[in-house]
mmCIF file of C-alpha atoms in Angstrom:
data_model
loop_
_atom_site.group_PDB
_atom_site.id
_atom_site.type_symbol
_atom_site.label_atom_id
_atom_site.label_comp_id
_atom_site.label_asym_id
_atom_site.label_seq_id
_atom_site.Cartn_x
_atom_site.Cartn_y
_atom_site.Cartn_z
ATOM 1 C CA MET A 1 245.903 -190.463 -136.128
ATOM 2 C CA LEU A 2 247.194 -186.863 -136.516
ATOM 3 C CA MET A 3 247.873 -186.579 -132.762
ATOM 4 C CA THR A 4 250.050 -189.713 -132.869
ATOM 5 C CA ILE A 5 252.008 -188.377 -135.805
ATOM 6 C CA VAL A 6 252.519 -185.023 -134.067
ATOM 7 C CA LEU A 7 253.728 -186.720 -130.887
ATOM 8 C CA ILE A 8 256.140 -188.894 -132.954
ATOM 9 C CA ALA A 9 257.477 -185.775 -134.646
ATOM 10 C CA ILE A 10 257.922 -184.000 -131.222
ATOM 11 C CA LEU A 11 259.864 -187.039 -130.054
ATOM 12 C CA CYS A 12 262.097 -186.992 -133.219
ATOM 13 C CA ILE A 13 262.898 -183.302 -132.856
ATOM 14 C CA SER A 14 263.565 -183.774 -129.113
ATOM 15 C CA VAL A 15 266.138 -186.466 -130.047
ATOM 16 C CA ALA A 16 267.640 -184.074 -132.609
ATOM 17 C CA ILE A 17 267.972 -181.354 -129.945
ATOM 18 C CA ALA A 18 269.569 -183.851 -127.569
ATOM 19 C CA GLY A 19 272.161 -184.700 -130.198
ATOM 20 C CA LEU A 20 272.798 -181.043 -130.830
ATOM 21 C CA ILE A 21 273.251 -180.506 -127.077
ATOM 22 C CA TYR A 22 275.906 -183.267 -127.191
ATOM 23 C CA ARG A 23 277.697 -181.194 -129.856
ATOM 24 C CA VAL A 24 277.364 -177.994 -127.775
ATOM 25 C CA ILE A 25 279.080 -179.707 -124.859
ATOM 26 C CA LYS A 26 281.712 -181.679 -126.692
ATOM 27 C CA GLY A 27 282.385 -179.448 -129.704
ATOM 28 C CA PRO A 28 286.146 -178.778 -129.912
ATOM 29 C CA THR A 29 285.991 -175.166 -131.216
ATOM 30 C CA THR A 30 283.676 -172.204 -130.520
ATOM 31 C CA PRO A 31 282.110 -172.146 -134.028
ATOM 32 C CA ASP A 32 281.023 -175.767 -133.468
ATOM 33 C CA ARG A 33 278.999 -174.659 -130.523
ATOM 34 C CA ILE A 34 277.568 -171.672 -132.339
ATOM 35 C CA VAL A 35 276.436 -173.936 -135.202
ATOM 36 C CA ALA A 36 274.785 -176.300 -132.733
ATOM 37 C CA LEU A 37 273.084 -173.499 -130.809
ATOM 38 C CA ASP A 38 271.778 -172.005 -134.020
ATOM 39 C CA ALA A 39 270.391 -175.380 -135.038
ATOM 40 C CA ILE A 40 268.808 -175.739 -131.576
ATOM 41 C CA GLY A 41 267.070 -172.371 -132.007
ATOM 42 C CA ILE A 42 265.720 -173.434 -135.391
ATOM 43 C CA ASN A 43 264.537 -176.718 -134.014
ATOM 44 C CA LEU A 44 262.722 -174.991 -131.116
ATOM 45 C CA VAL A 45 260.716 -173.131 -133.689
ATOM 46 C CA ALA A 46 259.520 -176.566 -135.089
ATOM 47 C CA ILE A 47 258.732 -177.725 -131.575
ATOM 48 C CA ILE A 48 256.575 -174.621 -130.982
ATOM 49 C CA ALA A 49 254.572 -175.299 -134.204
ATOM 50 C CA LEU A 50 254.034 -178.971 -133.256
ATOM 51 C CA VAL A 51 253.028 -178.195 -129.614
ATOM 52 C CA SER A 52 250.536 -175.623 -130.836
ATOM 53 C CA ILE A 53 249.052 -178.280 -133.128
ATOM 54 C CA ALA A 54 248.962 -180.797 -130.214
ATOM 55 C CA LEU A 55 247.323 -178.337 -127.804
ATOM 56 C CA ASP A 56 244.939 -177.242 -130.678
ATOM 57 C CA THR A 57 245.433 -173.531 -130.138
ATOM 58 C CA ASN A 58 246.730 -170.752 -132.336
ATOM 59 C CA ALA A 59 247.933 -168.567 -129.501
ATOM 60 C CA TYR A 60 251.517 -169.566 -129.720
ATOM 61 C CA LEU A 61 252.060 -168.966 -133.441
ATOM 62 C CA GLU A 62 253.569 -165.566 -132.972
ATOM 63 C CA VAL A 63 256.373 -167.001 -130.983
ATOM 64 C CA ILE A 64 257.602 -168.676 -134.160
ATOM 65 C CA LEU A 65 258.549 -165.576 -135.932
ATOM 66 C CA LEU A 66 259.984 -164.044 -132.672
ATOM 67 C CA LEU A 67 262.220 -167.025 -132.060
ATOM 68 C CA GLY A 68 263.394 -167.071 -135.589
ATOM 69 C CA ILE A 69 264.466 -163.434 -135.428
ATOM 70 C CA LEU A 70 266.158 -163.879 -132.025
ATOM 71 C CA ALA A 71 268.151 -166.972 -133.196
ATOM 72 C CA PHE A 72 269.341 -165.067 -136.278
ATOM 73 C CA ILE A 73 270.431 -161.931 -134.339
ATOM 74 C CA GLY A 74 272.234 -164.096 -131.732
ATOM 75 C CA THR A 75 274.132 -165.978 -134.445
ATOM 76 C CA VAL A 76 275.092 -162.772 -136.297
ATOM 77 C CA ALA A 77 276.341 -161.220 -132.999
ATOM 78 C CA PHE A 78 278.428 -164.262 -132.113
ATOM 79 C CA SER A 79 280.030 -164.527 -135.545
ATOM 80 C CA LYS A 80 280.848 -160.785 -135.596
ATOM 81 C CA TYR A 81 282.429 -161.179 -132.157
ATOM 82 C CA LEU A 82 284.487 -164.080 -133.370
ATOM 83 C CA GLU A 83 285.599 -162.376 -136.503
ATOM 84 C CA LYS A 84 286.339 -158.843 -135.335
ATOM 85 C CA GLY A 85 286.517 -159.001 -131.564
ATOM 86 C CA VAL A 86 283.711 -156.433 -131.127
ATOM 87 C CA ILE A 87 280.095 -156.659 -131.961
ATOM 88 C CA ILE A 88 279.267 -152.954 -132.403
ATOM 89 C CA GLU A 89 282.308 -151.043 -133.488
ATOM 90 C CA ASN A 90 282.482 -147.303 -132.865
ATOM 91 C CA GLU A 91 285.028 -146.100 -135.369
ATOM 92 C CA ARG A 92 283.916 -143.013 -137.120
ATOM 93 C CA ASP A 93 285.579 -143.391 -140.447
ATOM 94 C CA ARG A 94 287.300 -146.511 -141.761
ATOM 95 C CA MET B 1 238.834 -182.144 -141.929
ATOM 96 C CA ASN B 2 239.057 -183.994 -145.202
ATOM 97 C CA GLY B 3 241.446 -186.789 -145.955
ATOM 98 C CA ILE B 4 243.663 -185.095 -148.541
ATOM 99 C CA ALA B 5 244.586 -182.177 -146.218
ATOM 100 C CA ASP B 6 245.203 -184.623 -143.417
ATOM 101 C CA PHE B 7 247.492 -186.638 -145.727
ATOM 102 C CA PHE B 8 249.479 -183.499 -146.714
ATOM 103 C CA ILE B 9 249.774 -182.366 -143.069
ATOM 104 C CA ILE B 10 251.051 -185.772 -141.995
ATOM 105 C CA VAL B 11 253.533 -185.955 -144.901
ATOM 106 C CA PHE B 12 254.959 -182.469 -144.224
ATOM 107 C CA ILE B 13 255.280 -183.005 -140.441
ATOM 108 C CA LEU B 14 256.940 -186.433 -140.809
ATOM 109 C CA LEU B 15 259.278 -185.098 -143.522
ATOM 110 C CA GLY B 16 260.285 -182.180 -141.332
ATOM 111 C CA ALA B 17 260.926 -184.335 -138.278
ATOM 112 C CA PHE B 18 262.993 -186.732 -140.359
ATOM 113 C CA LEU B 19 265.079 -183.912 -141.830
ATOM 114 C CA SER B 20 265.712 -182.423 -138.418
ATOM 115 C CA LEU B 21 266.882 -185.816 -137.160
ATOM 116 C CA VAL B 22 269.167 -186.225 -140.215
ATOM 117 C CA ALA B 23 270.582 -182.729 -139.558
ATOM 118 C CA ALA B 24 271.336 -183.599 -135.957
ATOM 119 C CA TYR B 25 272.932 -186.866 -136.991
ATOM 120 C CA GLY B 26 275.116 -185.025 -139.469
ATOM 121 C CA VAL B 27 276.114 -182.409 -136.747
ATOM 122 C CA ILE B 28 277.185 -185.344 -134.505
ATOM 123 C CA ARG B 29 278.981 -187.474 -137.088
ATOM 124 C CA LEU B 30 280.677 -185.174 -139.596
ATOM 125 C CA PRO B 31 284.400 -184.421 -139.054
ATOM 126 C CA ASP B 32 284.969 -180.683 -138.963
ATOM 127 C CA VAL B 33 283.071 -177.444 -138.432
ATOM 128 C CA TYR B 34 282.477 -176.650 -142.077
ATOM 129 C CA THR B 35 280.802 -179.957 -142.925
ATOM 130 C CA ARG B 36 278.780 -179.758 -139.712
ATOM 131 C CA ASN B 37 277.652 -176.309 -140.769
ATOM 132 C CA HIS B 38 276.683 -177.598 -144.153
ATOM 133 C CA ALA B 39 274.472 -180.279 -142.543
ATOM 134 C CA ALA B 40 272.932 -178.047 -139.962
ATOM 135 C CA SER B 41 272.157 -175.000 -142.127
ATOM 136 C CA LYS B 42 270.555 -176.990 -144.993
ATOM 137 C CA ALA B 43 268.793 -179.928 -143.524
ATOM 138 C CA ALA B 44 267.468 -178.157 -140.419
ATOM 139 C CA THR B 45 266.203 -175.257 -142.498
ATOM 140 C CA LEU B 46 264.227 -177.469 -144.882
ATOM 141 C CA GLY B 47 262.950 -179.616 -142.065
ATOM 142 C CA VAL B 48 261.654 -176.675 -140.025
ATOM 143 C CA MET B 49 260.132 -175.029 -143.117
ATOM 144 C CA SER B 50 258.314 -178.259 -143.788
ATOM 145 C CA VAL B 51 256.969 -178.545 -140.242
ATOM 146 C CA LEU B 52 255.796 -174.894 -140.361
ATOM 147 C CA LEU B 53 254.065 -175.551 -143.695
ATOM 148 C CA GLY B 54 252.263 -178.505 -142.147
ATOM 149 C CA SER B 55 251.138 -176.313 -139.196
ATOM 150 C CA LEU B 56 249.949 -173.588 -141.545
ATOM 151 C CA ILE B 57 247.822 -176.114 -143.466
ATOM 152 C CA PHE B 58 246.482 -177.605 -140.272
ATOM 153 C CA PHE B 59 245.223 -174.291 -138.858
ATOM 154 C CA TYR B 60 243.812 -173.236 -142.252
ATOM 155 C CA VAL B 61 241.896 -176.445 -142.860
ATOM 156 C CA LYS B 62 240.711 -177.013 -139.236
ATOM 157 C CA ASP B 63 239.754 -173.541 -138.221
ATOM 158 C CA GLY B 64 239.690 -171.605 -141.494
ATOM 159 C CA TYR B 65 242.305 -169.430 -139.785
ATOM 160 C CA PHE B 66 245.045 -168.285 -142.034
ATOM 161 C CA ASN B 67 247.963 -167.195 -139.839
ATOM 162 C CA SER B 68 250.187 -164.877 -141.871
ATOM 163 C CA ARG B 69 252.852 -164.870 -139.142
ATOM 164 C CA VAL B 70 253.638 -168.506 -139.808
ATOM 165 C CA LEU B 71 253.993 -167.845 -143.550
ATOM 166 C CA LEU B 72 256.241 -164.897 -142.731
ATOM 167 C CA GLY B 73 258.213 -167.187 -140.424
ATOM 168 C CA ILE B 74 258.763 -169.665 -143.262
ATOM 169 C CA VAL B 75 259.964 -166.871 -145.493
ATOM 170 C CA PHE B 76 262.217 -165.456 -142.771
ATOM 171 C CA ILE B 77 263.798 -168.789 -141.923
ATOM 172 C CA PHE B 78 264.335 -169.440 -145.612
ATOM 173 C CA MET B 79 266.176 -166.141 -146.039
ATOM 174 C CA THR B 80 268.141 -165.936 -142.796
ATOM 175 C CA SER B 81 269.322 -169.433 -141.930
ATOM 176 C CA PRO B 82 271.762 -169.797 -144.948
ATOM 177 C CA VAL B 83 273.031 -166.280 -144.165
ATOM 178 C CA ALA B 84 273.675 -167.316 -140.552
ATOM 179 C CA GLY B 85 275.467 -170.430 -141.778
ATOM 180 C CA HIS B 86 277.616 -168.359 -144.028
ATOM 181 C CA LEU B 87 278.526 -165.915 -141.214
ATOM 182 C CA ILE B 88 279.519 -168.710 -138.832
ATOM 183 C CA SER B 89 281.604 -170.478 -141.500
ATOM 184 C CA ARG B 90 283.387 -167.283 -142.499
ATOM 185 C CA ALA B 91 284.026 -166.375 -138.831
ATOM 186 C CA ALA B 92 285.375 -169.924 -138.225
ATOM 187 C CA TYR B 93 287.732 -169.584 -141.231
ATOM 188 C CA ASN B 94 288.951 -166.111 -140.252
ATOM 189 C CA SER B 95 289.500 -167.117 -136.664
ATOM 190 C CA GLY B 96 291.719 -169.941 -137.776
ATOM 191 C CA VAL B 97 289.730 -173.176 -137.411
ATOM 192 C CA LYS B 98 291.529 -175.897 -139.355
ATOM 193 C CA LEU B 99 289.746 -177.938 -142.061
ATOM 194 C CA TRP B 100 289.446 -181.722 -141.773
ATOM 195 C CA GLY B 101 292.754 -183.464 -142.060
ATOM 196 C CA GLN B 102 291.768 -185.346 -145.237
ATOM 197 C CA SER B 103 290.576 -182.268 -147.149
ATOM 198 C CA VAL B 104 292.524 -181.795 -150.320
ATOM 199 C CA GLN B 105 291.673 -178.262 -151.483
ATOM 200 C CA ASP B 106 291.514 -174.910 -149.795
ATOM 201 C CA ASP B 107 290.704 -172.202 -152.352
ATOM 202 C CA LEU B 108 290.149 -169.522 -149.806
ATOM 203 C CA LYS B 109 293.833 -169.624 -148.717
ATOM 204 C CA SER B 110 294.856 -167.779 -151.822
ATOM 205 C CA ALA B 111 291.740 -165.595 -152.230
ATOM 206 C CA PRO B 112 292.737 -161.906 -151.904
ATOM 207 C CA HIS B 113 289.641 -160.633 -150.129
ATOM 208 C CA MET B 114 289.850 -163.237 -147.403
ATOM 209 C CA LYS B 115 293.462 -162.365 -146.711
ATOM 210 C CA LYS B 116 292.540 -158.722 -146.318
ATOM 211 C CA THR B 117 289.739 -159.604 -143.961
ATOM 212 C CA ALA B 118 291.955 -161.927 -141.935
ATOM 213 C CA SER B 119 294.790 -159.370 -141.587
ATOM 214 C CA LYS B 120 292.517 -156.471 -140.590
ATOM 215 C CA ASP B 121 292.129 -157.498 -137.032
ATOM 216 C CA HIS B 122 295.867 -158.230 -136.415
#
């Protein structure tokens, strides 16, 4: 029963990631693509949790926090690049 | 595994999968980047938090193993995903992405701090 539910949930999130990949490919502007890639990263976290339930192991649960942090840092870097043109600025005083 | 915990795990996982699907549908169908960002950064966050909560309950009930990293992941996603949505939306506005054609109000156009931010890089 629980395995069926978990497999259905993995299917739903895979369909969601496919829709977001459509937006990454088609999206007219760059922020569209960043929004979709951020949402893909967040959905991959959910896929990792569901796969570790389906495989019945708790060895992959550290990856959840790691992938969350990496998605956030990537999004922040992309939006700083869009807004200022540089990611790490080296002016001494502003 | 008792029935009540099983019921809660199933409800949380199905709710999370449904919310992620709704978020992806919104990202496909909505007209401009701000509304898409609204859909993605709210519905996907709640859906993933719900899936992670279901997984936390599953491992706690089945193995008696409380994984604090998953709880930390829930808190981290709850804190950082709206911040990431705000940063993308602000970067989109400052880099000149137009609103949807049928939008009627743009309060940020006359806000003084946004003008200062927009004129800093020119």
